[in-house]
């Protein structure tokens, strides 16, 4: 069983710019961005360098689906967006399946990428729910 952690991280900004919160995704104690970067290097895939979503982008693109992933069924959650600031340019997502007390994540991205060899992850549904509630419901 894998461990999910969601953390609100203060973005480092240039001098005198207002910092923004990003939703960091960690799996088994490793940042998702690091897992992806290592995989892309191993596979010889050009790195997309997508970044964690700003708080406003979480609200717009993925909050509903994060909450939907707590219910039995299937949903897609955008986890990372283009580093240019426009999530639609490039994004990385999890296809989430919640069944029988387990939550399964399998990944893909846009533009289309070959992540067929990328690891998938299994989470205990009750632990998963607690992580989601702590990070997404209590911060609002």
Tab-separated table of C-alpha atoms in Angstrom:
chain	number	residue	atom	x	y	z
A	1	UNK	CA	0.000	0.000	0.000
A	2	UNK	CA	1.269	3.471	-0.902
A	3	UNK	CA	1.105	6.637	1.179
A	4	UNK	CA	-0.284	9.922	-0.136
A	5	UNK	CA	0.448	13.321	1.378
A	6	UNK	CA	-0.891	16.669	0.208
A	7	UNK	CA	0.771	19.834	1.437
A	8	UNK	CA	0.198	23.504	0.775
A	9	UNK	CA	3.577	24.908	-0.215
A	10	UNK	CA	4.443	28.582	-0.425
A	11	UNK	CA	5.852	29.250	-3.871
A	12	UNK	CA	9.239	30.916	-3.981
A	13	UNK	CA	8.921	34.154	-5.901
A	14	UNK	CA	11.174	36.893	-7.116
A	15	UNK	CA	11.821	39.894	-4.909
A	16	UNK	CA	8.663	41.833	-3.905
A	17	UNK	CA	6.214	39.510	-5.646
A	18	UNK	CA	3.357	38.089	-3.637
A	19	UNK	CA	3.843	34.410	-2.825
A	20	UNK	CA	1.133	31.933	-3.822
A	21	UNK	CA	0.201	28.583	-2.370
A	22	UNK	CA	0.616	25.441	-4.460
A	23	UNK	CA	-0.822	22.011	-3.672
A	24	UNK	CA	2.130	19.648	-3.355
A	25	UNK	CA	1.539	15.941	-3.991
A	26	UNK	CA	3.869	13.461	-2.299
A	27	UNK	CA	3.739	9.701	-2.720
A	28	UNK	CA	5.669	7.511	-0.316
A	29	UNK	CA	7.526	10.581	0.926
A	30	UNK	CA	8.686	11.712	-2.536
A	31	UNK	CA	7.419	14.745	-4.436
A	32	UNK	CA	5.418	13.718	-7.502
A	33	UNK	CA	7.471	16.133	-9.618
A	34	UNK	CA	10.625	14.226	-8.647
A	35	UNK	CA	9.051	10.846	-9.455
A	36	UNK	CA	8.026	12.131	-12.890
A	37	UNK	CA	11.388	13.744	-13.612
A	38	UNK	CA	13.272	10.538	-12.769
A	39	UNK	CA	10.931	8.492	-14.940
A	40	UNK	CA	11.214	10.874	-17.898
A	41	UNK	CA	15.011	10.819	-17.666
A	42	UNK	CA	15.087	7.004	-17.485
A	43	UNK	CA	12.745	6.697	-20.460
A	44	UNK	CA	14.469	9.374	-22.536
A	45	UNK	CA	11.271	11.436	-22.646
A	46	UNK	CA	11.637	15.193	-23.013
A	47	UNK	CA	10.810	16.706	-19.630
A	48	UNK	CA	7.635	18.772	-19.466
A	49	UNK	CA	8.607	20.393	-16.147
A	50	UNK	CA	4.982	20.725	-15.071
A	51	UNK	CA	4.471	22.229	-11.612
A	52	UNK	CA	2.055	21.801	-8.727
A	53	UNK	CA	-1.173	23.772	-9.133
A	54	UNK	CA	-1.703	27.157	-7.532
A	55	UNK	CA	-4.539	27.329	-5.036
A	56	UNK	CA	-6.780	29.111	-7.573
A	57	UNK	CA	-6.032	26.428	-10.198
A	58	UNK	CA	-6.898	23.681	-7.704
A	59	UNK	CA	-10.253	25.410	-7.236
A	60	UNK	CA	-10.831	25.708	-10.981
A	61	UNK	CA	-9.395	22.468	-12.369
A	62	UNK	CA	-9.329	19.774	-9.742
A	63	UNK	CA	-11.054	20.423	-6.399
A	64	UNK	CA	-14.365	18.932	-7.553
A	65	UNK	CA	-12.597	15.807	-8.845
A	66	UNK	CA	-10.476	15.452	-5.679
A	67	UNK	CA	-13.693	15.373	-3.687
A	68	UNK	CA	-15.378	13.083	-6.238
A	69	UNK	CA	-12.452	10.646	-5.840
A	70	UNK	CA	-13.633	9.979	-2.279
A	71	UNK	CA	-16.688	8.204	-3.690
A	72	UNK	CA	-16.711	4.822	-5.376
A	73	UNK	CA	-16.188	5.201	-9.103
A	74	UNK	CA	-13.737	6.675	-11.582
A	75	UNK	CA	-12.517	10.246	-11.990
A	76	UNK	CA	-9.553	12.159	-13.460
A	77	UNK	CA	-7.602	14.616	-11.270
A	78	UNK	CA	-5.207	17.176	-12.746
A	79	UNK	CA	-2.197	17.208	-10.420
A	80	UNK	CA	0.324	19.361	-12.282
A	81	UNK	CA	0.077	22.150	-14.825
A	82	UNK	CA	2.358	23.942	-17.245
A	83	UNK	CA	5.069	26.016	-15.595
A	84	UNK	CA	4.109	28.973	-17.819
A	85	UNK	CA	1.058	29.473	-15.606
A	86	UNK	CA	-1.550	28.222	-18.087
A	87	UNK	CA	-2.623	24.792	-16.881
A	88	UNK	CA	-4.127	23.944	-20.274
A	89	UNK	CA	-0.773	24.106	-22.110
A	90	UNK	CA	0.533	20.968	-20.477
A	91	UNK	CA	-0.750	18.947	-17.549
A	92	UNK	CA	-0.241	15.666	-15.747
A	93	UNK	CA	-3.181	13.800	-14.272
A	94	UNK	CA	-4.195	10.714	-12.347
A	95	UNK	CA	-6.985	8.444	-13.516
A	96	UNK	CA	-8.457	7.494	-10.151
A	97	UNK	CA	-10.506	4.403	-9.423
A	98	UNK	CA	-12.096	4.067	-5.970
A	99	UNK	CA	-13.468	0.565	-5.284
A	100	UNK	CA	-13.895	-1.807	-2.363
A	101	UNK	CA	-11.849	0.197	0.139
A	102	UNK	CA	-8.968	0.934	-2.239
A	103	UNK	CA	-8.026	3.914	-4.373
A	104	UNK	CA	-5.935	3.221	-7.476
A	105	UNK	CA	-3.995	5.893	-9.394
A	106	UNK	CA	-2.743	5.477	-12.949
A	107	UNK	CA	-1.183	8.455	-14.757
A	108	UNK	CA	-1.144	10.228	-18.084
A	109	UNK	CA	-0.648	13.722	-19.416
A	110	UNK	CA	-1.364	16.282	-22.066
A	111	UNK	CA	0.012	16.644	-24.635
A	112	UNK	CA	-0.209	12.883	-25.004
A	113	UNK	CA	2.740	11.136	-23.413
A	114	UNK	CA	3.650	7.491	-23.058
A	115	UNK	CA	3.429	6.760	-19.360
A	116	UNK	CA	2.482	3.097	-19.812
A	117	UNK	CA	5.620	2.117	-17.860
A	118	UNK	CA	5.080	4.744	-15.142
A	119	UNK	CA	4.307	3.207	-11.757
A	120	UNK	CA	0.736	3.187	-10.515
A	121	UNK	CA	-0.195	3.525	-6.855
A	122	UNK	CA	-2.693	1.976	-4.439
A	123	UNK	CA	-4.021	3.788	-1.378
A	124	UNK	CA	-6.197	2.631	1.499
A	125	UNK	CA	-9.509	4.444	0.918
A	126	UNK	CA	-10.041	5.567	4.520
A	127	UNK	CA	-6.484	6.947	4.801
A	128	UNK	CA	-6.868	8.558	1.379
A	129	UNK	CA	-10.105	10.225	2.482
A	130	UNK	CA	-8.442	11.620	5.605
A	131	UNK	CA	-5.569	13.100	3.553
A	132	UNK	CA	-7.996	14.730	1.116
A	133	UNK	CA	-10.222	16.099	3.841
A	134	UNK	CA	-7.296	17.485	5.841
A	135	UNK	CA	-5.719	19.207	2.839
A	136	UNK	CA	-8.704	20.321	0.807
A	137	UNK	CA	-11.698	20.700	3.070
A	138	UNK	CA	-10.048	22.215	6.114
A	139	UNK	CA	-8.031	24.856	4.277
A	140	UNK	CA	-11.074	26.605	2.788
